[in-house]
CSV table of C-alpha atoms in Angstrom, one decimal:
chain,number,residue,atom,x,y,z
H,5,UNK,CA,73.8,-75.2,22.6
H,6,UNK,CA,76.0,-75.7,19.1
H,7,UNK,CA,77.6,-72.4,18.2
H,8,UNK,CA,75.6,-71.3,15.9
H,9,UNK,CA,72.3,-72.0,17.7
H,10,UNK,CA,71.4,-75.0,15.2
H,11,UNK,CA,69.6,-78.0,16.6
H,12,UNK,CA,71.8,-81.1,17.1
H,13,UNK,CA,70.3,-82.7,14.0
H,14,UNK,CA,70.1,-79.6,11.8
H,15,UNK,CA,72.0,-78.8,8.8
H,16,UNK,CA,73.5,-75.4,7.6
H,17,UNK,CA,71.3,-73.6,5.2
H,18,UNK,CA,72.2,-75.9,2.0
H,19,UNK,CA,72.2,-74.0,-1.8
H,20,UNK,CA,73.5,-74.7,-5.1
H,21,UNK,CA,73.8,-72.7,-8.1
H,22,UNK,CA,74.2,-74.7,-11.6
H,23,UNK,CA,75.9,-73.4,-14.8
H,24,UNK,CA,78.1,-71.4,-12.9
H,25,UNK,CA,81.4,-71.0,-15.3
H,26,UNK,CA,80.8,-70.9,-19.3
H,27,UNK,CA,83.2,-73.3,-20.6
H,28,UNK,CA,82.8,-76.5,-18.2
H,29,UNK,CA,80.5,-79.1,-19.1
H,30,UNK,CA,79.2,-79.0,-16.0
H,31,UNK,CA,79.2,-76.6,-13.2
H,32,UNK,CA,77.9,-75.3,-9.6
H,33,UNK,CA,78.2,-73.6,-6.5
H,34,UNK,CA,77.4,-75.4,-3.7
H,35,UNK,CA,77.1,-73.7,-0.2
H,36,UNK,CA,76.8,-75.2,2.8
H,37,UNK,CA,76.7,-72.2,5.6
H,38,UNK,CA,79.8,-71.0,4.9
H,39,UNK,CA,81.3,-72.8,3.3
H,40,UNK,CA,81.5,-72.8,-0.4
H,41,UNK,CA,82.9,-74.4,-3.2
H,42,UNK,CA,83.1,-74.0,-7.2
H,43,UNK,CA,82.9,-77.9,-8.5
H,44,UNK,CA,83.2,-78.6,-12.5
H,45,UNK,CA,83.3,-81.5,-14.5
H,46,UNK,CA,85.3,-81.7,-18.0
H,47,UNK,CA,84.8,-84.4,-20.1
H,48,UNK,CA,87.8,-85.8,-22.2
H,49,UNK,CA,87.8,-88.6,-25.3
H,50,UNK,CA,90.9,-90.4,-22.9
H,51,UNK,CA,91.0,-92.7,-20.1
H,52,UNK,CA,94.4,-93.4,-18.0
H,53,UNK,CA,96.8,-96.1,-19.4
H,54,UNK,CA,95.9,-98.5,-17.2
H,55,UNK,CA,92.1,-98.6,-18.3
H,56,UNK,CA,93.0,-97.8,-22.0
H,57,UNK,CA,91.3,-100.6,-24.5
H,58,UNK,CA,88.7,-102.0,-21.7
H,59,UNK,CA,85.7,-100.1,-22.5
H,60,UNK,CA,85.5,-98.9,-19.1
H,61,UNK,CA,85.3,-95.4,-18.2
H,62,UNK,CA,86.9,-92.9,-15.9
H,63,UNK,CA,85.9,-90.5,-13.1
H,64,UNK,CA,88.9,-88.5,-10.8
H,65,UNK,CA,88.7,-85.2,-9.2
H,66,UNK,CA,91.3,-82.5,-7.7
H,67,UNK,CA,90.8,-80.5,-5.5
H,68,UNK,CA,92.0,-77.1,-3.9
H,69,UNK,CA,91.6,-74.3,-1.5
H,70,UNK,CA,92.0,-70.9,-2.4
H,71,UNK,CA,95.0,-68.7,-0.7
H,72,UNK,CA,92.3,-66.7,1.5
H,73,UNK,CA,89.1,-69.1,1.8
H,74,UNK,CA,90.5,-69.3,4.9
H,75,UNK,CA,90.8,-66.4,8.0
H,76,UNK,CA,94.9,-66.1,6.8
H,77,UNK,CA,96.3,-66.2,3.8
H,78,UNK,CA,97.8,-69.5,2.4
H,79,UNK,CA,100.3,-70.2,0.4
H,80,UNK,CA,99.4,-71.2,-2.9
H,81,UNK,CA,100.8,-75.4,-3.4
H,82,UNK,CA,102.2,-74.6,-7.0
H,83,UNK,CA,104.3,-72.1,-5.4
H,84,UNK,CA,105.6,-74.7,-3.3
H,85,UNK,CA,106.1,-77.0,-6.2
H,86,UNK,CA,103.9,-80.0,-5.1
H,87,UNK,CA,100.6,-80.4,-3.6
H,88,UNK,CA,100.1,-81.3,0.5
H,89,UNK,CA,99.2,-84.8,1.9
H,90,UNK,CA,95.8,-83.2,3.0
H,91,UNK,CA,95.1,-81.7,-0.8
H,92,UNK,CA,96.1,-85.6,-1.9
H,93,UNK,CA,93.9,-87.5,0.7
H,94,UNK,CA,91.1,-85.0,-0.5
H,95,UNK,CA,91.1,-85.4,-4.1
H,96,UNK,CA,91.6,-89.0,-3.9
H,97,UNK,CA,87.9,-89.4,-1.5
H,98,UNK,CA,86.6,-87.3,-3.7
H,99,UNK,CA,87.1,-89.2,-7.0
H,100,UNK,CA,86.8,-92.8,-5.4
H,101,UNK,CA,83.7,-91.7,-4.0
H,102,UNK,CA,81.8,-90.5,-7.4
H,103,UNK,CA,82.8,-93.6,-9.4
H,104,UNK,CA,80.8,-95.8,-6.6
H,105,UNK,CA,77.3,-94.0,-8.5
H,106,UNK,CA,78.8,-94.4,-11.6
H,107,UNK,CA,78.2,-97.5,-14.3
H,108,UNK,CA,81.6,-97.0,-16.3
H,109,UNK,CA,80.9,-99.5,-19.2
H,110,UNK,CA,77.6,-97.7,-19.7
H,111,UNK,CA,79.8,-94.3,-19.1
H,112,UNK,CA,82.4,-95.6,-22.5
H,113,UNK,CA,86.0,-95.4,-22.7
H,114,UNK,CA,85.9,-91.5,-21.8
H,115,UNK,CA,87.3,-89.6,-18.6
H,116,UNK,CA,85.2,-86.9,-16.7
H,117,UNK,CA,87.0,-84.6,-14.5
H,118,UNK,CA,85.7,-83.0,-11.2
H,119,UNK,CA,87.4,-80.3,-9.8
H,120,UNK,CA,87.0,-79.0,-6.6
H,121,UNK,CA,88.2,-75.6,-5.4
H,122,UNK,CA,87.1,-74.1,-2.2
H,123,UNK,CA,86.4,-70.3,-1.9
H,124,UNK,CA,85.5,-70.0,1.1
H,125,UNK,CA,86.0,-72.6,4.7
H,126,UNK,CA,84.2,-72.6,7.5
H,127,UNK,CA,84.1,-77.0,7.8
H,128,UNK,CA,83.2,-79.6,6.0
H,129,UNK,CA,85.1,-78.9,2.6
H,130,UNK,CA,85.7,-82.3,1.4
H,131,UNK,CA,81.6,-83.1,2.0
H,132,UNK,CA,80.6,-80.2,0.1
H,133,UNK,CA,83.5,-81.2,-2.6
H,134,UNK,CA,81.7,-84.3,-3.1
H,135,UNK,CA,77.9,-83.7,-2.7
H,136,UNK,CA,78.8,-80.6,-5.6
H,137,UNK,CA,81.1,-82.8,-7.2
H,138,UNK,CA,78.4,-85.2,-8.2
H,139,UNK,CA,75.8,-82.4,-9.3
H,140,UNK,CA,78.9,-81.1,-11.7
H,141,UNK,CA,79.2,-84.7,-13.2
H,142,UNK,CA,75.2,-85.0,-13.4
H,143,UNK,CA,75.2,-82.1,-15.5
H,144,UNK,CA,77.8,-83.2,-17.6
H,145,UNK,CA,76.6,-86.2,-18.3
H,146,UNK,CA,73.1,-84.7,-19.3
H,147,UNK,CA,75.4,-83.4,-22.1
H,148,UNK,CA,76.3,-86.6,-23.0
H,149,UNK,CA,73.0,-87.8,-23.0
H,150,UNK,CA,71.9,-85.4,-25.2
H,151,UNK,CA,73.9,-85.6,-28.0
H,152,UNK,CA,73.5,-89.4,-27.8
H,153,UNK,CA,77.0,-89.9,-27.2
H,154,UNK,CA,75.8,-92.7,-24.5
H,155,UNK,CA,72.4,-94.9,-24.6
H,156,UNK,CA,71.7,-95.1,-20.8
H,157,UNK,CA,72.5,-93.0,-18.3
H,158,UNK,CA,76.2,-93.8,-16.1
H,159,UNK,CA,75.0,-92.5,-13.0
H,160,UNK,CA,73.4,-95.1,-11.3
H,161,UNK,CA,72.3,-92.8,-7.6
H,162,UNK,CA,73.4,-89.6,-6.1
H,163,UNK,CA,76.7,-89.6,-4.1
H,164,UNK,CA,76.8,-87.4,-1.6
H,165,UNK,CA,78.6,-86.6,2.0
H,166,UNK,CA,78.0,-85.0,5.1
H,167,UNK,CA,80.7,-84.8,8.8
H,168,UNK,CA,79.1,-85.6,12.1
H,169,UNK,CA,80.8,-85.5,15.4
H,170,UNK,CA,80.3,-85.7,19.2
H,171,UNK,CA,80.8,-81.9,20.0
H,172,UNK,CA,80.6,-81.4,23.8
H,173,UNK,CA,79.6,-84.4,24.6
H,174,UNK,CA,76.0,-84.6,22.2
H,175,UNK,CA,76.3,-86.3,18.9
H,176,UNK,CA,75.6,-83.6,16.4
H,177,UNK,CA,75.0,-82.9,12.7
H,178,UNK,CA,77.5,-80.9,9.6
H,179,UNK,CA,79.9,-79.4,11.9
H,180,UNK,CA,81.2,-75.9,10.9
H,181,UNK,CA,84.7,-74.5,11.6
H,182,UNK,CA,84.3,-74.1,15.7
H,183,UNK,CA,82.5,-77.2,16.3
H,184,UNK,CA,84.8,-79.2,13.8
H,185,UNK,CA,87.7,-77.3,16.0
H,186,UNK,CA,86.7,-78.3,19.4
H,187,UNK,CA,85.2,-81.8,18.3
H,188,UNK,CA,86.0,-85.0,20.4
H,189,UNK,CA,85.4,-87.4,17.7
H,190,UNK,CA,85.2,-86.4,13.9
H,191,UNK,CA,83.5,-87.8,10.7
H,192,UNK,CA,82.7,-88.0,7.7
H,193,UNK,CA,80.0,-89.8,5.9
H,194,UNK,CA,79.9,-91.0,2.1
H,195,UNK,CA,76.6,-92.3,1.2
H,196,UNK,CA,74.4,-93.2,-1.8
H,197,UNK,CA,70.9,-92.0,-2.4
H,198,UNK,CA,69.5,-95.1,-0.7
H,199,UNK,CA,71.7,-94.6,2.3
H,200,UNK,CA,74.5,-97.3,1.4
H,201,UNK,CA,77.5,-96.1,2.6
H,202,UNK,CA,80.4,-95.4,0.3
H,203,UNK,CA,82.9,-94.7,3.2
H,204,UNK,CA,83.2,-93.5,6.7
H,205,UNK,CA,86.2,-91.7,8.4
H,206,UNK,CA,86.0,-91.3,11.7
H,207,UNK,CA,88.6,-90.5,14.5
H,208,UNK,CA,88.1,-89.8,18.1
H,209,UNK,CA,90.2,-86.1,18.2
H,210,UNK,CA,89.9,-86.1,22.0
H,211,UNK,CA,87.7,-88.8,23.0
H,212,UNK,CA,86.5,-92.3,22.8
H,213,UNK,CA,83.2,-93.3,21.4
H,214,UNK,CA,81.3,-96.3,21.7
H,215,UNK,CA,79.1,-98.3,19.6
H,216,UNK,CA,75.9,-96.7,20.5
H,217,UNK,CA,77.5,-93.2,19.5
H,218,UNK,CA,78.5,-94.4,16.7
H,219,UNK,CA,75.4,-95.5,15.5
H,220,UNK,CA,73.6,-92.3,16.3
H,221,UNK,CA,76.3,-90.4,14.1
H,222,UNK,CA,75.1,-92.7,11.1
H,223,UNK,CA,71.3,-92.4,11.8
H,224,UNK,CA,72.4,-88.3,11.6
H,225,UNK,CA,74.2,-88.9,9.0
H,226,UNK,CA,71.8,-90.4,7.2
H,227,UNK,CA,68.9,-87.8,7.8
H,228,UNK,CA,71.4,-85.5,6.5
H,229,UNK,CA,72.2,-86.5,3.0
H,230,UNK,CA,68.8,-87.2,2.5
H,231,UNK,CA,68.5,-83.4,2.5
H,232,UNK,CA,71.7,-83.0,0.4
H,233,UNK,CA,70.2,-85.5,-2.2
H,234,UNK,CA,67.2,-83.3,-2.0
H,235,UNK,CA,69.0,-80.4,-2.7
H,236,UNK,CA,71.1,-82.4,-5.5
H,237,UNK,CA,68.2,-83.7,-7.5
H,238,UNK,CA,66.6,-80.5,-7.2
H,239,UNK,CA,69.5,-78.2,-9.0
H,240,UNK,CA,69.7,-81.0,-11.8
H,241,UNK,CA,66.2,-81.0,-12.6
């Protein structure tokens, strides 16, 4: 029996709210059980140096969790003058994994922007980052769209994530805080609409696992960001 009483292949109660913030071209609050997180996309007429004069646009993200979206107070990282290796690793997932759905000559020489701050943990940030992240940049690039500012649209499939783990022993499905806690082997899963995979981190936290595990964590994974995609196409539409 998980913690909170789910089935091995169920996910937490999934929601997400667009237009969110007023100035952001694109906003929402996604929730996955609890955890929740504010995502926006800002679109800007640059693109980094090393892209500048190629015709090829830019997506990136940060990221960033909230001094008490956690059970005790953290410090903020500008007070500490630089961000964490964690924050870093985050941020970097994130963006890598929304330019694999995106077409960046149809997107132009133009940057979008998805930022990421969590409000509240409870596991799984960095899925919920991206699966929000992408409905942020979706809506964003509706903008776009309409004012005819590009001819087809960038986005070429939903991106979005989901962790999977072997918790006591049974391979199981979006782990919250106390599963994700105890967890003998951790994931996380980065997949397109069609169920290509972006990337896959995994790590055995106190245990081994073989093939066959490995592949039932994908066929969960799977199942779940079929729901996410669900959920994604249905807050853009």
């Amino acid at each position: 029996m998980r913690p909170s009483g789910r089935d091995l292949s169920e996910m937490r109660p999934v929601s997400i709210e667009t237009g969110v913030t007023k100035h952001a071209e694109g906003s929402c609050m996604i929730r996955m059980g609890d955890t929740h997180v504010l995502c926006t996309a800002t679109i800007e007429d640059r693109v980094p140096p090393f892209i500048k004069g190629s015709g090829l646009g830019w997506v990136t993200a940060e990221y960033g969790m909230l001094p008490r979206s956690t059970t005790s107070r953290m410090r903020r990282e500008a007070s500490a003058g630089k961000q964490g290796g964690r924050t870093v690793e985050i941020q970097r997932l994130i963006g890598r994994s929304l330019r694999a759905g995106v077409d960046r000559v149809a997107l132009g020489e133009r940057q979008i922007t998805v930022d990421c701050d969590v409000i509240q943990a409870d596991g799984g940030t960095r899925c919920a980052s991206i699966t929000g992240g992408w409905v942020a940049l979706k809506l964003a690039v509706n903008k776009l769209m309409k004012a005819g500012d590009v001819l087809s649209d960038p986005l070429v499939s939903p991106v979005a994530a989901v962790s999977c783990g072997i918790y006591a022993g049974q391979p199981v499905l979006d782990l919250d805080y106390p599963e994700d806690s105890e967890a003998g082997v951790d994931g996380n899963f980065i997949m397109l609409a069609d169920g290509r995979l972006i990337e896959v981190q995994m790590s055995a936290e106190g245990a081994t696992y073989s093939r066959d595990q490995m592949n039932q964590l994908l066929d969960l994974a799977e199942k779940g960001v079929g729901e996410l995609v669900a959920a994604q196409m249905a807050a853009v539409a």
